[in-house]
Amino acid sequence: MSTVRIGPLLPPWSYGFIVAFALWIVTISATGPSRAGGTLVATVAFAAFSVLVGTGQMLVIASGPGNIDLSIPSVMTLAAYLAMSAMHESDGLVFLGLAVALGVGVVAGALNYAAIALLRLPPIIATLAWSFVFQSFAIDFGGEATLKPPPVLAASTTFRAAGIPILPGAVVVLTLIVMVVLRRTVFGRSLLAAGQSERAAYLAGVEVGWVRLWAYALCGGLGALAGYLLAGFTGGAALNMGDIYLMESIAVVVLGGTSVAGGDANAIGIWGAALFFNLLGIMLNTFRFQAGVRLFLTGVLIIAIVALVPHARARA
Amino acid sequence: MDLVPPGDEGAPPPPPGVYLAVRGAAKSYGAVQALRGVDFAVAPGEIVGVVGHNGAGKSTLMNILAGTVQRSRGDFTIAGKAVGEWSPHEAQRHGLRCVFQELSLCGNLTLAENTRVIHRSLRGPGWRRRAGTLIRQQLDMIFPGHGLSVETRAIELPIGARQMAEVARAFTETDAPVRCIILDEPTSALGHKAASQLLAYVKGLPERGIACILITHRLDEILLVCERATVMVDGKVVAERPVARLSRPTLVGLMGAIEAPHLPASAAAQVAGRPPVVDLPGRDSLDLAIHAAPGEIIGFAGLDGHGQRERLRALYAYSRHRHRQGRGPAVAYVAGDRGAEGVFGLWSIAENLTIRSIRTLRRIGLISREAECDLAREWVARLEVKAPSIDTPMLSLSGGNQQKVLFARALASDAEIILLDDPMRGVDVNTKQEVYKLIRREAEAGRCFVWYTTEVEELTNCGRLYVFREGRARTELLGAEIEPARILETSFGGRDG
C-alpha cells in the first residue's frame, strides 16, 4: 500500500479516512459507478451511530488508563425501550422520549462511575456488571418484542435536505463541538490532565473525581441518544440492537488515534474509523463473503491499521 | 569513561595494609555533582563509619565501591590491584558485600533460594537444603533466637525480618571469603534487640579480619562500634577522625559545617501578628499544629521519610477543601517527583504551565488561547526557562527546566499558599539560587510557602521550621535557631537523643 511510505507525515487520525476511501473505491469498482453515491450515503448514515457511541467511549478512555465503558450496548437498548414506550408511537411525545432516553443514559453513566469510585471496582468489571443489570431491565421491560418509534422520529432520522441526510450532519457538528470542548474548556483540559496522570492532575488542582463522573455520564448519554435514534432509523427498539456497538465503540476510538493509555483524545479520527468500519461491512457484503471470512478480514485490517499508524508521542 | 590506572604517574601505590581505596572519586549526573573527588580507604578488619546529611554523597560512594554505579573519575584499588570497570559481580568475587537501604531480596523466593542467588556454587541436587543450612547458621550466628524459617518466602516477612535475612545473607560464604561488608542504614528497620545483636556482631568482625563500612544516621552506633568516622558534606569528605576522640556534638558539628546564606531576620518579624492562612492541628499531643501566616516561609525539616511529605499532603487536601468551601485562600503544590506527580508528558510547556490557572483564563466560557499564551510567555521569561518556544513538548526539556515550569505553574496561579515538596531534587546550583530568590520575593509580596526539603542548607531560607521525627512535628525552630547543626541535632532527637 502506498499509504505506508508517507505514513510519518500524516496525523494518526487520517488513516481511517484513507483506508475508508480505498475500500470505497474497491467497492464501487465492483458494483459500478452508478452505485457510488448510494454506497457513500448508506455508509455515512450508519457511521453516524458508530461516531455517537465512539465519542462517548473516547471521553471515558481518555479519562485515564483502564477506564472503559462496556455497558454501552445495554444502555442503548434500555434507553431505546424506555423512550419508545414513553412515546406510545405518538408524534407529540418525541421530545419526552428524547428526554427519557438522555436521562436513562446519564443516570446509567453516573451509576457506572459510582461503582468504580465508591466500591473501587476496576472499570471493566463495574461497567460489565451494570450492563447485565441494564440488560435485565430491558428484558423485563420489552422482552423479545420490537417497540415501534413514532412516525415522525422514524422519518426525521432518515430525512434528507437536498439529498444530504440530516442526521449525520448533526453528528458532524457534535464532533466539532467535542473538539472545542476538549481543547478550550476547563472540563476538556481537566479530562486530558487526569488521563495523563491522576496524581499530577490532583496536585495541579484538577477535580479528578468530578471530571471522570462527567466522562461516564456523557458516555451514557451519548449511548442512549444513539439507541433512541437507532430505534427510529431501523424501525424499532429490539433487544440485540446494541450488540455490535460493544466492540465497535472501542475499535473506532483506538483506530481514530486516541491513546488507550489515556490523556490523548481525538474526536475527528472517530469519523474516519467509523466510515472504514461501515464501508468494510458493505464491501464484504457486496463480495458475498461468508460471516467467518468477514470477521477474519475485519480483525486482520484492524491489526494492520493499528500497527501501521505512527504512535502518539512518547509518554513520561 | 576515562580511567587512568594508578601507579603510572600521579597516584602513588596504596600503602600496604589497605584492602580497598579510592582516590579522587567523582560522580556527576548531568549537571548535578553527587560526588566531587573523594579519597576513602579501608584497611582489612577495620570498621569505618560514614555519616552526613541526605544528599551528602554517602550512597553514591558506596554504590561506586559496590559496582552498581560507575564512577566518572578517580582511581580505585582493591587488594592492591587497580580496578577499571567494576561490577557487582566483580565486587562479590573480591569479597566485598553490600546491604543497601533498598532491600534486594526477591519477594517470591524463600530465604534459602535468595541465598542461592548470590552463590553460584550452590548447585546440583540438594542445593536448596545446603543453601538453607548456610543462611540458617548465619542467622543463628548474628541474630540468636531469630525464629525465622528459611523456607519462608521473603514477601511474607515483615520488613524487620527481611532486613535480618538480608544482612545475614551478605555474610554467608561459599567459594569467595568475605573481606569487607558495606552496611547502609542496617538498623533503621530493625527492632532494638536485633539492632544490638547486629552491632555486637559487627564489633567482633576485626578479629576475623573482615572490614566493615557502616552508614547510619544513628550516631551512637558509630561511636559504639567504629574505629574511625568519615564525615561527608556536599559530595566531599570534610573530616576523618578516630572515633576515640569524637563525641556526639562534635560529629553533629562536623556534619553541619555548611556555609549558607541567612534570611534577613526582619522578614520573620514583619509577618508576626497577621492572621494565619494555614492552621492544621497535630495528630496527637506530641504532634505540633502547623500554622503559617501570609508572607511566611515555613520549613519542614527532619530526616528523610519522617512524615514531612504526609503532612504536606494533608495540608494540601485540607487547604483545598477549605478553599472549595470558600473558607480559605487557594493553594498550589509543587511536586518534587516530577515524572509521577508533576509533568503532563503529552503536553507542551504552555499547557503544563497553565493547567492550574485555566479557570481564570476563560473568556465567555472558553479558555482564551491568547490569555493562555500571554501567561505562559510571561512566566517562562521570568523563570528563564530554556526552551525554543512555549509550544515545545514538556518532555524535551531538561529536568531543571521542567522543574522551573512546575514552579511557574504554582506561581502563575492565584494560590496564596504554595506547598513545596522537596522540589529541588536533581536541580543544579544556579537554578536553585534563582528559585530561592524568587520564593523570597513572592513571600515578601504576601504569599505563604510551606517547604519540605531533605537538603539541610535549603532550610536556612525559611523563617520558621517544624522538625519532624517519627511521623510527628516535634520541634519548632525560629529565626536564629535555624542553623544546620541545630536542625540535625533536633532531627536526631535532641542533645542526648
CSV table of N, CA and C in Angstrom, one decimal, chain B residues 376-467:
chain,number,residue,atom,x,y,z
B,376,ALA,N,1.8,32.1,29.8
B,376,ALA,CA,2.9,31.1,29.7
B,376,ALA,C,4.2,31.9,29.4
B,377,ARG,N,4.1,32.8,28.4
B,377,ARG,CA,5.3,33.6,28.0
B,377,ARG,C,5.9,34.4,29.1
B,378,GLU,N,5.0,35.1,29.9
B,378,GLU,CA,5.4,35.9,31.0
B,378,GLU,C,6.3,35.1,32.0
B,379,TRP,N,5.8,33.9,32.3
B,379,TRP,CA,6.4,33.1,33.4
B,379,TRP,C,7.6,32.3,32.9
B,380,VAL,N,7.6,31.9,31.6
B,380,VAL,CA,8.8,31.3,31.0
B,380,VAL,C,9.9,32.3,31.0
B,381,ALA,N,9.6,33.6,30.7
B,381,ALA,CA,10.6,34.6,30.7
B,381,ALA,C,11.1,34.9,32.2
B,382,ARG,N,10.1,35.0,33.1
B,382,ARG,CA,10.5,35.4,34.5
B,382,ARG,C,11.4,34.3,35.1
B,383,LEU,N,11.2,33.0,34.8
B,383,LEU,CA,12.0,32.0,35.4
B,383,LEU,C,13.1,31.5,34.5
B,384,GLU,N,13.2,32.2,33.4
B,384,GLU,CA,14.3,31.9,32.4
B,384,GLU,C,14.3,30.4,32.1
B,385,VAL,N,13.2,29.9,31.7
B,385,VAL,CA,13.1,28.5,31.2
B,385,VAL,C,13.8,28.5,29.9
B,386,LYS,N,14.7,27.6,29.7
B,386,LYS,CA,15.5,27.5,28.4
B,386,LYS,C,14.7,26.6,27.5
B,387,ALA,N,14.0,27.1,26.5
B,387,ALA,CA,13.3,26.3,25.6
B,387,ALA,C,13.0,27.2,24.3
B,388,PRO,N,13.0,26.5,23.2
B,388,PRO,CA,12.8,27.3,21.9
B,388,PRO,C,11.5,28.1,21.9
B,389,SER,N,10.4,27.5,22.4
B,389,SER,CA,9.1,28.2,22.4
B,389,SER,C,8.2,27.6,23.5
B,390,ILE,N,7.1,28.3,23.8
B,390,ILE,CA,6.2,27.8,24.8
B,390,ILE,C,5.4,26.6,24.3
B,391,ASP,N,5.5,26.3,23.0
B,391,ASP,CA,4.8,25.1,22.4
B,391,ASP,C,5.7,23.9,22.4
B,392,THR,N,6.9,24.1,22.9
B,392,THR,CA,7.8,22.9,22.9
B,392,THR,C,7.2,21.8,23.8
B,393,PRO,N,7.3,20.6,23.4
B,393,PRO,CA,6.9,19.5,24.3
B,393,PRO,C,7.6,19.5,25.6
B,394,MET,N,6.9,19.4,26.7
B,394,MET,CA,7.5,19.4,28.1
B,394,MET,C,8.6,18.4,28.2
B,395,LEU,N,8.5,17.2,27.7
B,395,LEU,CA,9.5,16.2,27.9
B,395,LEU,C,10.8,16.4,27.2
B,396,SER,N,10.8,17.4,26.3
B,396,SER,CA,12.1,17.6,25.6
B,396,SER,C,12.9,18.6,26.4
B,397,LEU,N,12.4,19.1,27.6
B,397,LEU,CA,13.2,20.0,28.4
B,397,LEU,C,14.1,19.1,29.3
B,398,SER,N,15.2,19.8,29.8
B,398,SER,CA,16.0,19.1,30.9
B,398,SER,C,15.2,19.1,32.2
B,399,GLY,N,15.7,18.3,33.1
B,399,GLY,CA,15.0,18.2,34.4
B,399,GLY,C,14.8,19.5,35.1
B,400,GLY,N,15.9,20.3,35.1
B,400,GLY,CA,15.9,21.5,35.8
B,400,GLY,C,14.8,22.5,35.2
B,401,ASN,N,14.8,22.5,33.9
B,401,ASN,CA,13.8,23.4,33.2
B,401,ASN,C,12.4,22.9,33.4
B,402,GLN,N,12.2,21.6,33.5
B,402,GLN,CA,10.9,21.1,33.8
B,402,GLN,C,10.4,21.5,35.1
B,403,GLN,N,11.4,21.5,36.1
B,403,GLN,CA,11.1,21.9,37.4
B,403,GLN,C,10.7,23.4,37.5
B,404,LYS,N,11.4,24.2,36.7
B,404,LYS,CA,11.0,25.6,36.6
B,404,LYS,C,9.6,25.8,36.1
B,405,VAL,N,9.2,25.0,35.1
B,405,VAL,CA,7.8,25.1,34.6
B,405,VAL,C,6.8,24.7,35.7
B,406,LEU,N,7.2,23.7,36.5
B,406,LEU,CA,6.3,23.3,37.6
B,406,LEU,C,6.2,24.4,38.7
B,407,PHE,N,7.3,25.1,38.9
B,407,PHE,CA,7.3,26.3,39.8
B,407,PHE,C,6.4,27.3,39.3
B,408,ALA,N,6.6,27.6,38.0
B,408,ALA,CA,5.8,28.6,37.3
B,408,ALA,C,4.3,28.3,37.4
B,409,ARG,N,4.0,27.0,37.2
B,409,ARG,CA,2.6,26.6,37.3
B,409,ARG,C,2.0,27.1,38.6
B,410,ALA,N,2.7,26.9,39.7
B,410,ALA,CA,2.2,27.4,41.0
B,410,ALA,C,2.2,28.9,41.2
B,411,LEU,N,3.3,29.5,40.8
B,411,LEU,CA,3.5,30.9,41.0
B,411,LEU,C,2.5,31.7,40.1
B,412,ALA,N,2.3,31.2,38.9
B,412,ALA,CA,1.4,31.9,38.0
B,412,ALA,C,-0.1,31.8,38.4
B,413,SER,N,-0.4,31.0,39.3
B,413,SER,CA,-1.8,30.7,39.7
B,413,SER,C,-2.2,31.8,40.7
B,414,ASP,N,-3.5,31.7,41.1
B,414,ASP,CA,-4.0,32.6,42.1
B,414,ASP,C,-3.7,32.1,43.6
B,415,ALA,N,-2.9,31.1,43.7
B,415,ALA,CA,-2.7,30.5,45.0
B,415,ALA,C,-2.0,31.4,46.0
B,416,GLU,N,-2.5,31.5,47.2
B,416,GLU,CA,-1.8,32.3,48.2
B,416,GLU,C,-0.9,31.4,49.1
B,417,ILE,N,-1.3,30.1,49.1
B,417,ILE,CA,-0.5,29.2,49.9
B,417,ILE,C,0.2,28.3,48.8
B,418,ILE,N,1.5,28.2,48.9
B,418,ILE,CA,2.2,27.3,48.0
B,418,ILE,C,3.0,26.3,48.7
B,419,LEU,N,2.8,25.0,48.4
B,419,LEU,CA,3.4,23.9,49.1
B,419,LEU,C,4.5,23.4,48.3
B,420,LEU,N,5.7,23.3,48.8
B,420,LEU,CA,6.9,22.8,48.1
B,420,LEU,C,7.3,21.4,48.6
B,421,ASP,N,7.2,20.4,47.7
B,421,ASP,CA,7.5,19.1,48.1
B,421,ASP,C,8.9,18.7,47.6
B,422,ASP,N,9.9,19.0,48.4
B,422,ASP,CA,11.3,18.7,48.0
B,422,ASP,C,11.6,19.0,46.5
B,423,PRO,N,11.3,20.2,46.1
B,423,PRO,CA,11.2,20.5,44.6
B,423,PRO,C,12.6,20.7,44.0
B,424,MET,N,13.7,20.6,44.7
B,424,MET,CA,15.0,20.9,44.1
B,424,MET,C,15.8,19.7,43.8
B,425,ARG,N,15.2,18.5,44.0
B,425,ARG,CA,15.9,17.3,43.7
B,425,ARG,C,16.4,17.3,42.3
B,426,GLY,N,17.7,17.1,42.0
B,426,GLY,CA,18.2,17.0,40.7
B,426,GLY,C,18.3,18.3,40.0
B,427,VAL,N,18.2,19.4,40.7
B,427,VAL,CA,18.3,20.7,40.1
B,427,VAL,C,19.7,21.3,40.4
B,428,ASP,N,20.3,21.9,39.4
B,428,ASP,CA,21.6,22.4,39.5
B,428,ASP,C,21.7,23.7,40.4
B,429,VAL,N,22.9,24.0,40.8
B,429,VAL,CA,23.0,25.1,41.8
B,429,VAL,C,22.5,26.4,41.3
B,430,ASN,N,22.7,26.8,40.1
B,430,ASN,CA,22.3,28.1,39.6
B,430,ASN,C,20.8,28.2,39.7
B,431,THR,N,20.1,27.2,39.1
B,431,THR,CA,18.7,27.2,39.2
B,431,THR,C,18.2,27.4,40.6
B,432,LYS,N,18.8,26.6,41.5
B,432,LYS,CA,18.4,26.7,42.9
B,432,LYS,C,18.5,28.1,43.4
B,433,GLN,N,19.6,28.8,43.2
B,433,GLN,CA,19.7,30.1,43.7
B,433,GLN,C,18.7,31.1,43.1
B,434,GLU,N,18.4,30.9,41.8
B,434,GLU,CA,17.3,31.7,41.2
B,434,GLU,C,16.0,31.5,41.9
B,435,VAL,N,15.7,30.2,42.1
B,435,VAL,CA,14.4,29.9,42.7
B,435,VAL,C,14.3,30.4,44.1
B,436,TYR,N,15.4,30.2,44.9
B,436,TYR,CA,15.4,30.7,46.3
B,436,TYR,C,15.0,32.2,46.3
B,437,LYS,N,15.6,33.0,45.4
B,437,LYS,CA,15.4,34.4,45.3
B,437,LYS,C,13.9,34.7,45.0
B,438,LEU,N,13.4,33.9,44.1
B,438,LEU,CA,12.0,34.1,43.6
B,438,LEU,C,11.1,33.8,44.8
B,439,ILE,N,11.4,32.7,45.5
B,439,ILE,CA,10.5,32.4,46.7
B,439,ILE,C,10.5,33.5,47.7
B,440,ARG,N,11.7,34.0,48.0
B,440,ARG,CA,11.7,35.1,49.0
B,440,ARG,C,10.9,36.3,48.5
B,441,ARG,N,11.1,36.6,47.2
B,441,ARG,CA,10.4,37.8,46.7
B,441,ARG,C,8.9,37.6,46.8
B,442,GLU,N,8.4,36.4,46.4
B,442,GLU,CA,7.0,36.1,46.4
B,442,GLU,C,6.4,36.1,47.8
B,443,ALA,N,7.3,35.7,48.8
B,443,ALA,CA,6.8,35.7,50.2
B,443,ALA,C,6.7,37.2,50.6
B,444,GLU,N,7.6,38.0,50.2
B,444,GLU,CA,7.5,39.4,50.6
B,444,GLU,C,6.3,40.1,50.0
B,445,ALA,N,5.8,39.5,48.9
B,445,ALA,CA,4.6,40.1,48.3
B,445,ALA,C,3.4,39.5,48.9
B,446,GLY,N,3.5,38.6,50.0
B,446,GLY,CA,2.4,38.2,50.7
B,446,GLY,C,2.0,36.8,50.6
B,447,ARG,N,2.7,36.0,49.8
B,447,ARG,CA,2.3,34.6,49.7
B,447,ARG,C,3.0,33.8,50.8
B,448,CYS,N,2.4,32.7,51.1
B,448,CYS,CA,2.8,31.8,52.2
B,448,CYS,C,3.4,30.5,51.6
B,449,PHE,N,4.6,30.2,52.0
B,449,PHE,CA,5.3,29.0,51.5
B,449,PHE,C,5.4,28.0,52.6
B,450,VAL,N,5.1,26.7,52.3
B,450,VAL,CA,5.5,25.6,53.2
B,450,VAL,C,6.4,24.7,52.4
B,451,TRP,N,7.6,24.5,52.9
B,451,TRP,CA,8.7,24.0,52.1
B,451,TRP,C,9.2,22.7,52.8
B,452,TYR,N,9.0,21.6,52.2
B,452,TYR,CA,9.6,20.4,52.7
B,452,TYR,C,10.9,20.1,51.9
B,453,THR,N,12.0,19.9,52.5
B,453,THR,CA,13.2,19.6,51.8
B,453,THR,C,14.1,18.7,52.6
B,454,THR,N,14.8,17.9,51.8
B,454,THR,CA,15.8,17.0,52.5
B,454,THR,C,17.2,17.6,52.5
B,455,GLU,N,17.3,18.8,51.9
B,455,GLU,CA,18.6,19.4,51.9
B,455,GLU,C,18.7,20.5,53.0
B,456,VAL,N,19.5,20.2,54.0
B,456,VAL,CA,19.5,21.0,55.3
B,456,VAL,C,19.8,22.5,55.0
B,457,GLU,N,20.7,22.7,54.0
B,457,GLU,CA,21.1,24.1,53.9
B,457,GLU,C,20.0,24.9,53.2
B,458,GLU,N,19.0,24.3,52.5
B,458,GLU,CA,17.9,25.0,52.0
B,458,GLU,C,17.0,25.6,53.1
B,459,LEU,N,17.0,24.9,54.2
B,459,LEU,CA,16.1,25.3,55.3
B,459,LEU,C,16.5,26.7,55.8
B,460,THR,N,17.7,27.1,55.6
B,460,THR,CA,18.1,28.4,56.1
B,460,THR,C,17.4,29.5,55.3
B,461,ASN,N,16.7,29.2,54.3
B,461,ASN,CA,15.8,30.2,53.6
B,461,ASN,C,14.5,30.4,54.3
B,462,CYS,N,14.2,29.6,55.3
B,462,CYS,CA,12.9,29.7,56.0
B,462,CYS,C,13.0,30.5,57.2
B,463,GLY,N,11.8,31.1,57.6
B,463,GLY,CA,11.8,31.9,58.8
B,463,GLY,C,11.4,31.1,60.0
B,464,ARG,N,10.9,29.9,59.8
B,464,ARG,CA,10.4,29.1,60.9
B,464,ARG,C,10.4,27.7,60.4
B,465,LEU,N,10.8,26.8,61.3
B,465,LEU,CA,10.9,25.3,60.9
B,465,LEU,C,10.1,24.5,61.9
B,466,TYR,N,9.5,23.4,61.3
B,466,TYR,CA,9.0,22.3,62.1
B,466,TYR,C,9.9,21.2,61.8
B,467,VAL,N,10.5,20.6,62.9
B,467,VAL,CA,11.4,19.5,62.7
B,467,VAL,C,10.6,18.2,63.0
